[in-house]
Short mmCIF file of C-alpha atoms and ligand atoms in Angstrom, two decimals:
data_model
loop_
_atom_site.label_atom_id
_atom_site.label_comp_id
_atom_site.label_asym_id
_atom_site.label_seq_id
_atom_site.Cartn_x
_atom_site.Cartn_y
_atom_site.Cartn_z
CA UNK Z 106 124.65 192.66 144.82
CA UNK Z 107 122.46 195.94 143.54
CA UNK Z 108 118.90 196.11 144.27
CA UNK Z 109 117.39 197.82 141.74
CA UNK Z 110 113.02 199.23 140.96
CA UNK Z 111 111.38 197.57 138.33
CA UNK Z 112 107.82 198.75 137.49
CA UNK Z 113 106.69 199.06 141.30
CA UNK Z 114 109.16 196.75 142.32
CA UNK Z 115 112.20 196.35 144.31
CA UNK Z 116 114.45 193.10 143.62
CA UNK Z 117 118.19 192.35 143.25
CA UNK Z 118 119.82 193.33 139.76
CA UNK Z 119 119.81 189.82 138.50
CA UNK Z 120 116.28 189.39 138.81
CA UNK Z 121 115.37 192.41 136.71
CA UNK Z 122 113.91 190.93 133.73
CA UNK Z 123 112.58 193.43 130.84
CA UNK Z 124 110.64 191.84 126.89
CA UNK Z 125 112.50 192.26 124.30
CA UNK Z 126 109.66 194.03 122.81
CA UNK Z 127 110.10 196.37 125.44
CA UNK Z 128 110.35 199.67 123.20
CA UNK Z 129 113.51 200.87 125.25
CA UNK Z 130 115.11 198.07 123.85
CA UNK Z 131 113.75 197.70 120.33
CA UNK Z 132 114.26 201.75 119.45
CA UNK Z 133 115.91 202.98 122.36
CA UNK Z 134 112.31 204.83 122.90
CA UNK Z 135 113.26 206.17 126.51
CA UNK Z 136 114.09 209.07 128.81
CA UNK Z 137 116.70 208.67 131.23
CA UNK Z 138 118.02 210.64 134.06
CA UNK Z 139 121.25 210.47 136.71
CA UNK Z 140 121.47 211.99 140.09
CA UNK Z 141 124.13 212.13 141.90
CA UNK Z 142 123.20 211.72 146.17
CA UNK Z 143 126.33 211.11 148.28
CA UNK Z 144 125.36 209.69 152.08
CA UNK Z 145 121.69 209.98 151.32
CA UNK Z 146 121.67 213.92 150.09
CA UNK Z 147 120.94 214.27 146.53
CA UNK Z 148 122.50 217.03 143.98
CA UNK Z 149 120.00 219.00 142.24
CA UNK Z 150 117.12 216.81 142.71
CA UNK Z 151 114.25 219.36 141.29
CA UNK Z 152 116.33 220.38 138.16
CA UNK Z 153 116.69 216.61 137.07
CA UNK Z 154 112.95 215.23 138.00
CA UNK Z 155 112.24 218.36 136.09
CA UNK Z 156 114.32 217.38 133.32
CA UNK Z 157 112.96 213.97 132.99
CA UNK Z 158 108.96 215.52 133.09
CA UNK Z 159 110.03 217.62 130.52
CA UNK Z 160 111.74 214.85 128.14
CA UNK Z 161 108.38 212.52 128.90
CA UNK Z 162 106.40 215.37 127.62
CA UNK Z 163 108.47 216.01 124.72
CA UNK Z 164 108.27 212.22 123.40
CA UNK Z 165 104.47 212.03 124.67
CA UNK Z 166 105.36 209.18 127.33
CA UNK Z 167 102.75 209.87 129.89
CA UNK Z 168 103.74 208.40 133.09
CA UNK Z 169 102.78 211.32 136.18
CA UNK Z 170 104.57 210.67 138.96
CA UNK Z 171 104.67 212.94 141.39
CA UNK Z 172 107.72 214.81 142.81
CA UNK Z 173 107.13 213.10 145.73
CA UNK Z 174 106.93 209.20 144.21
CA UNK Z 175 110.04 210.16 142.76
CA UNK Z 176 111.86 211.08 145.83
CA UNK Z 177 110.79 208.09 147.17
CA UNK Z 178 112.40 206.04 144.74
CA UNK Z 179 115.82 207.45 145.23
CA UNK Z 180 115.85 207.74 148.69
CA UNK Z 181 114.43 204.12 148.90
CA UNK Z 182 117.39 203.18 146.70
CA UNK Z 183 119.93 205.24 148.20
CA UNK Z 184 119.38 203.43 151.75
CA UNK Z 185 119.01 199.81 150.04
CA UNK Z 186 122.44 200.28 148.29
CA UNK Z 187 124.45 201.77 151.26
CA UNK Z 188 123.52 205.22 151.18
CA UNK Z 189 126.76 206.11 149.96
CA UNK Z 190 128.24 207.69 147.22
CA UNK Z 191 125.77 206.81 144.58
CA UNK Z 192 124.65 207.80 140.88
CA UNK Z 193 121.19 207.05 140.94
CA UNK Z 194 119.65 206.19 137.17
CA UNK Z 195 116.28 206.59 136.30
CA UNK Z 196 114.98 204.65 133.01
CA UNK Z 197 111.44 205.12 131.68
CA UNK Z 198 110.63 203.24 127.99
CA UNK Z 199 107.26 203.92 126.41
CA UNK Z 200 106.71 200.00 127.63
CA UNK Z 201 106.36 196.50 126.20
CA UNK Z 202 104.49 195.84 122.61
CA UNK Z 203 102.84 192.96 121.14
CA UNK Z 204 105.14 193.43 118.25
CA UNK Z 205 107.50 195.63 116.82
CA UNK Z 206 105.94 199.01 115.21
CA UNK Z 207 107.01 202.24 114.73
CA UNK Z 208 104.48 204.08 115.69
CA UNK Z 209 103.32 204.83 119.48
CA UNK Z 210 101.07 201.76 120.87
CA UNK Z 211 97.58 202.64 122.41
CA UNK Z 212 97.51 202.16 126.27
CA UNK Z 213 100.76 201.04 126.94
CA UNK Z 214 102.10 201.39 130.44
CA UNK Z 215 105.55 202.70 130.30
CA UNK Z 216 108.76 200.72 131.84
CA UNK Z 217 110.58 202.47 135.09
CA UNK Z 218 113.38 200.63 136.27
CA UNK Z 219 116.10 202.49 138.36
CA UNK Z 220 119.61 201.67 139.86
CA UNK Z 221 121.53 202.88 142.05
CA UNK Z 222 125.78 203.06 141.57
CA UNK Z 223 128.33 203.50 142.89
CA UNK Z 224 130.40 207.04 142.20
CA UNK Z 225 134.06 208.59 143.44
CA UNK Z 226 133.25 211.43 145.79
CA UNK Z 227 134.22 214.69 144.48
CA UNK Z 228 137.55 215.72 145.97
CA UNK Z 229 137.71 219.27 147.08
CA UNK Z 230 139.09 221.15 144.34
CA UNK Z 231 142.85 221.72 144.57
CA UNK Z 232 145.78 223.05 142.46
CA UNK Z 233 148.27 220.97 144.54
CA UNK Z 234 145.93 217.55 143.75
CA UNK Z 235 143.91 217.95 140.61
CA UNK Z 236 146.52 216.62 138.91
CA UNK Z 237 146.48 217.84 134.96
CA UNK Z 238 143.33 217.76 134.02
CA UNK Z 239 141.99 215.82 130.78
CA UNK Z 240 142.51 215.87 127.18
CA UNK Z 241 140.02 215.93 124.74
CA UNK Z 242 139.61 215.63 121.17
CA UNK Z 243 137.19 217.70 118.80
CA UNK Z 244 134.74 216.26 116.25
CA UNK Z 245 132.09 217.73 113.97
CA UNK Z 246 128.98 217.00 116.09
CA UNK Z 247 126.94 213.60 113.88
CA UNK Z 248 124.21 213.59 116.60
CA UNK Z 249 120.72 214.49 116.32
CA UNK Z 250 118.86 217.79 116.17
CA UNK Z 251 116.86 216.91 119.22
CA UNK Z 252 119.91 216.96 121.72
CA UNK Z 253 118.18 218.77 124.20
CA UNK Z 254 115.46 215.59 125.16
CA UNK Z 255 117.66 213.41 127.67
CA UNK Z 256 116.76 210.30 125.48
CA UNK Z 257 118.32 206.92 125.84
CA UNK Z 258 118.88 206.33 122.25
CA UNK Z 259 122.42 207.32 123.03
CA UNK Z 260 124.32 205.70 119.85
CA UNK Z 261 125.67 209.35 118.59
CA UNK Z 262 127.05 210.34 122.01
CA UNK Z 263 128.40 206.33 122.09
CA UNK Z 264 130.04 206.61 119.34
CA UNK Z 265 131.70 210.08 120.08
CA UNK Z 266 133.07 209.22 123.15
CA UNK Z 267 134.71 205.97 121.90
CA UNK Z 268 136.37 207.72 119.43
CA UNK Z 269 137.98 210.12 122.37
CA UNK Z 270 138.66 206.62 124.52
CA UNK Z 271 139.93 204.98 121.11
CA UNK Z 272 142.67 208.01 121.07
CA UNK Z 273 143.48 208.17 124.76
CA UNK Z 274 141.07 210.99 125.49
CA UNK Z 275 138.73 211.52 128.06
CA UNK Z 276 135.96 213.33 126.16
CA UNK Z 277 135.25 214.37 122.54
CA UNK Z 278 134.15 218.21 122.91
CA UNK Z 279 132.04 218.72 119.82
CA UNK Z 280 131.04 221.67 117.28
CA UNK Z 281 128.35 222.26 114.81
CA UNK Z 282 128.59 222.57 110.95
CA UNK Z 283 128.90 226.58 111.72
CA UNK Z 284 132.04 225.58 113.43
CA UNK Z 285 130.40 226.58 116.99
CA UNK Z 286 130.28 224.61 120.00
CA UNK Z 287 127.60 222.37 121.30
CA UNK Z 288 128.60 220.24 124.53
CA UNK Z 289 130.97 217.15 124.59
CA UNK Z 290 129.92 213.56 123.99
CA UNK Z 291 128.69 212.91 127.86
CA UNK Z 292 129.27 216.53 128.84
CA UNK Z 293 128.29 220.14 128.76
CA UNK Z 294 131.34 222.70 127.90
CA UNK Z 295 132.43 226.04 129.60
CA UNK Z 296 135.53 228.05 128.46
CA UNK Z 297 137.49 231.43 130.11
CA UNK Z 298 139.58 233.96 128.52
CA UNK Z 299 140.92 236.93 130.20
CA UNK Z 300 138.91 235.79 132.82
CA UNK Z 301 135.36 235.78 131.81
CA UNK Z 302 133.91 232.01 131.62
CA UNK Z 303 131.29 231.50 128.32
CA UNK Z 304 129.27 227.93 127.67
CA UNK Z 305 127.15 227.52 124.53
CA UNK Z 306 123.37 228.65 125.03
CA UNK Z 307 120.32 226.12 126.01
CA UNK Z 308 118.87 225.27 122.59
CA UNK Z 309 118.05 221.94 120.55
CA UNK Z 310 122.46 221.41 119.85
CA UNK Z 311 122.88 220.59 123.99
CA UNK Z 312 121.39 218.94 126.94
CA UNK Z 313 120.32 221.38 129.88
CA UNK Z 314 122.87 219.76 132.08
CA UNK Z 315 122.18 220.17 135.70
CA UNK Z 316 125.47 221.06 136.37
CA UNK Z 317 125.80 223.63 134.00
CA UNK Z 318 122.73 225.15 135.12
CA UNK Z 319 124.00 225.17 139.13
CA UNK Z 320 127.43 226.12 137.94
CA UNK Z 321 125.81 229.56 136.17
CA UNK Z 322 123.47 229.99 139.20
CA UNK Z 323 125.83 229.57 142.09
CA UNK Z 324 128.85 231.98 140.00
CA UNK Z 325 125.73 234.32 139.23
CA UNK Z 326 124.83 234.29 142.95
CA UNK Z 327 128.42 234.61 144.04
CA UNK Z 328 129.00 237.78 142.15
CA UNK Z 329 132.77 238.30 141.11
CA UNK Z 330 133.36 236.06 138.37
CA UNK Z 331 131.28 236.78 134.95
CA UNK Z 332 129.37 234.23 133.12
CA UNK Z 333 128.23 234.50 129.56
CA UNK Z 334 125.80 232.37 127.97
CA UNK Z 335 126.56 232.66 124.28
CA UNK Z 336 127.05 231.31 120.75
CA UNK Z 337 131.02 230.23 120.64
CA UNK Z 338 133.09 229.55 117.62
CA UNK Z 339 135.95 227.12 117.77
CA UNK Z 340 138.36 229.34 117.06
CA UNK Z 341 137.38 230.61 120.46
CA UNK Z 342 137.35 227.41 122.23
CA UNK Z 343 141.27 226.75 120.50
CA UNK Z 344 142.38 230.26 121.77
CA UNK Z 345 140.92 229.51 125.29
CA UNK Z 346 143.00 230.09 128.27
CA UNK Z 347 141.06 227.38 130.35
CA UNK Z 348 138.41 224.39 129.10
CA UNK Z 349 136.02 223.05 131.94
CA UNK Z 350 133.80 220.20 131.21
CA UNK Z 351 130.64 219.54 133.32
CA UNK Z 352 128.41 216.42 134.24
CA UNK Z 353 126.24 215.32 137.64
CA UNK Z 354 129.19 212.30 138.13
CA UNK Z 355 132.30 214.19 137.01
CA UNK Z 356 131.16 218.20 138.53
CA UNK Z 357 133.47 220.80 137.15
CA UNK Z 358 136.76 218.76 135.72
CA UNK Z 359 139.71 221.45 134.05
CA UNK Z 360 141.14 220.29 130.49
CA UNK Z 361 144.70 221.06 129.32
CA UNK Z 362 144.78 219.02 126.44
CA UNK Z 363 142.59 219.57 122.98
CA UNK Z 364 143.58 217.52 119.88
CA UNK Z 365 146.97 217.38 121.07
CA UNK Z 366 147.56 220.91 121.89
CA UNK Z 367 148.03 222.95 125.14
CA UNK Z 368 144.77 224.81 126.45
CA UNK Z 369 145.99 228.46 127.58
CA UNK Z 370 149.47 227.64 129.24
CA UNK Z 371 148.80 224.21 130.04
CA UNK Z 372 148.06 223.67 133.86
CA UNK Z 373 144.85 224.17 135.42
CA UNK Z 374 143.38 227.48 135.80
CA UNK Z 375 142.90 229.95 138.47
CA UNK Z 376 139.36 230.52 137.44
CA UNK Z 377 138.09 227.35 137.63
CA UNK Z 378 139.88 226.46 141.35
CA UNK Z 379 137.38 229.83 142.36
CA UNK Z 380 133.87 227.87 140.15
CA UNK Z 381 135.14 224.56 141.45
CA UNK Z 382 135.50 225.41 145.11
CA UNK Z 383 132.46 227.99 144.55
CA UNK Z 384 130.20 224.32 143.50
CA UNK Z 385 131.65 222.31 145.81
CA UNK Z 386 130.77 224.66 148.89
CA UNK Z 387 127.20 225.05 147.67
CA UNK Z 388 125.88 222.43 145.72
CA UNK Z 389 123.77 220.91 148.50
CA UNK Z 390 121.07 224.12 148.14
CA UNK Z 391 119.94 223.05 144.92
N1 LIG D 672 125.63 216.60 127.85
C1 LIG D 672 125.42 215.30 127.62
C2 LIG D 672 125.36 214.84 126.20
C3 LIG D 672 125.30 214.38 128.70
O1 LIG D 672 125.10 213.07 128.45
C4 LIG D 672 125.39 214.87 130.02
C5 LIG D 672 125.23 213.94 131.19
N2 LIG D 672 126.19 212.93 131.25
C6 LIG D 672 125.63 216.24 130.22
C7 LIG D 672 125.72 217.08 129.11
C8 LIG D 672 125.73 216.82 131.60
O2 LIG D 672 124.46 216.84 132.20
P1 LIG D 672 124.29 216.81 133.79
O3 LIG D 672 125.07 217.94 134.33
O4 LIG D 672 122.83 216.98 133.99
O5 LIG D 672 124.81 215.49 134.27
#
């Protein structure tokens, strides 16, 4: 059984009760965040507490909580789940109502709950053991213009990532009505061609995935790959020699499959076995 914080409060899962005017549940009116920590050590702590101040902000939830209150909470949940391999999720709603209303409520105290989960361990990245990588499918991205607030109205990315489960996919990587790539449905995106790796820009059409951020600042830090952060049409992404997908639980995962086709000659690339084992090697400093 999971113990799991509820507004100041630490109880087992099934005695986490929430309104159902809570706001998180009536309009999905939330920020959420997930860290991964494997035997108590957390991956790229600052970046996501960061994240989650900045979503707060953006949606005028104003909660404070120190850096510090925060690192309580996850290493307070890390120990009472095991302090193993664990994706710890943060939840803040704007709170409970009195009734249902669209606008924001006058001094309401916003929801935290947090969990803690249990996660595969990376395995050190291997040709001989990867296996072949995913397949994906590609979709016109439906979601909303405000992609880059972690919010847990997650319905568009829900329904873009069943329809890549509904085919036998892994992950729907996703484009814009220019025909340029944004991220994937639970995912941020990276691509190489003749050996240079390229992932969409930070604007409003992605999340600033943690990962994708460590990934450019470890290779940029390591020095002999190169790493462009740029607008990328799908024409680009089909003529791709390798496809990487990135997220906290999943790290740098190769794709050989889109819609069906190959991806460059259809095994897993050179390039990302160096980012891979680059990440793996170093993503404790962050
Ligand atoms: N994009 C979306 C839409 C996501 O939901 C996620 C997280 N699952 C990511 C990108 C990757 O973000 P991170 O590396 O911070 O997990």
């Amino acid at each position: 059984m999971s113990t799991v914080f509820l507004n100041g409060n630490y109880m087992p899962i099934e005695e986490a009760k929430i309104s159902p005017l809570d706001r998180g549940f009536l309009f999905g009116d939330g920020i959420y965040e997930l860290i991964p920590s494997y035997f108590g050590k957390m991956v790229g702590f600052q970046g996501h507490i960061n994240r989650i101040n900045d979503g707060l902000n953006a949606i005028g939830i104003e909660l404070n909580w120190s850096d510090a209150q925060w690192q309580e909470l996850c290493d307070t949940l890390s120990k009472k789940n095991g302090a193993g391999p664990l994706g710890i999720y943060l939840h803040v709603s704007r709170g409970t109502d009195t009734k249902r209303f669209h606008a924001f409520p006058k001094n309401i105290t916003p929801t935290v709950f947090a969990m803690a989960f249990e996660i595969p361990v990376p395995k050190t990245p291997d040709l001989a053991t990867v296996g072949k990588g995913y397949a994906l499918i590609s979709s016109e991205d439906l979601r909303w213009k405000r992609c880059q607030i972690k919010s847990t109205s997650l319905l568009g990315n829900v329904l873009h990532f069943q329809e890549a489960y509904a085919a036998g996919s892994q992950e729907t990587l996703l484009y814009n009505s220019n025909n340029e790539l944004t991220e994937a449905s639970s995912s941020n995106i990276f691509i190489v061609k003749e050996g240079v790796i390229a992932t969409p820009i930070e604007d409003n059409q992605i999340l600033p995935g943690i990962t994708r951020r460590l990934v450019i600042d470890i290779l940029a830090k390591d020095g002999s790959l190169s790493l462009e952060e740029r607008v990328i049409t799908l024409d680009e992404v089909n003529a791709a020699d390798e496809i990487w997908i990135t997220s906290s639980s999943k790290e740098i995962v190769p794709v050989t499959q889109l819609d069906s086709k190959v991806v460059g000659d259809g095994n897993v690339g050179l390039v990302w076995l160096k980012a891979a084992t680059l990440y793996s090697k170093n993503k404790f400093s962050y």
